[in-house]
Amino acid sequence: MAGDKWPLALDQQLRLIGITAQVLEHRFAPPRRWRFDLAYPAILFAVEVDGMVQRIKERFRADVEKHQAAFMLGWRVFRVTPAQVRAGTAALLVKSALRVVSASERIQRPA
């Protein structure tokens, strides 16, 4: 995870605005050890808090492979920065993204 405190802070912020379905450190592709910072497994939506560690060449390559695999498994991955979490805007962005994903789900699965 991107400096463990940021995903935890985002989780707390989301809970304060009534979003509670997220799972921390969700492992999405066993037997791989890949985890999402926060995930909504029922709708295949994940949030990653990207910090400075993602700029390290090998870490960047590993993250690209992880996100490609997630895409192939049907996941939508939404990325935010620690600065957005610190400012409180990440939670609002995630809330909006969840609305978009939910609307997309309704369009793709008519009653």
C-alpha angles and dihedrals in degrees: 000000000000101000097319094244096070099058089045091050090049091049090053092048092050091050090052090058093046102262107130108149095091123116118212118227094002112191105219109174113038131216083036113081093227116137135183118226089230128000142183099205096183090065099028093241123141138181124212123192104213118202137164093297089071088065092065106104098233093042090050091053091048091050091050090053091047093050092046090053091047090052091050088053091052099258124145110212120201116195127207134173130238088244090059090049091048091050093047093239096109092070091052091048091050090049090053092045090052089054090052092048092047092049090049090051091053092050093049094046108045117191 
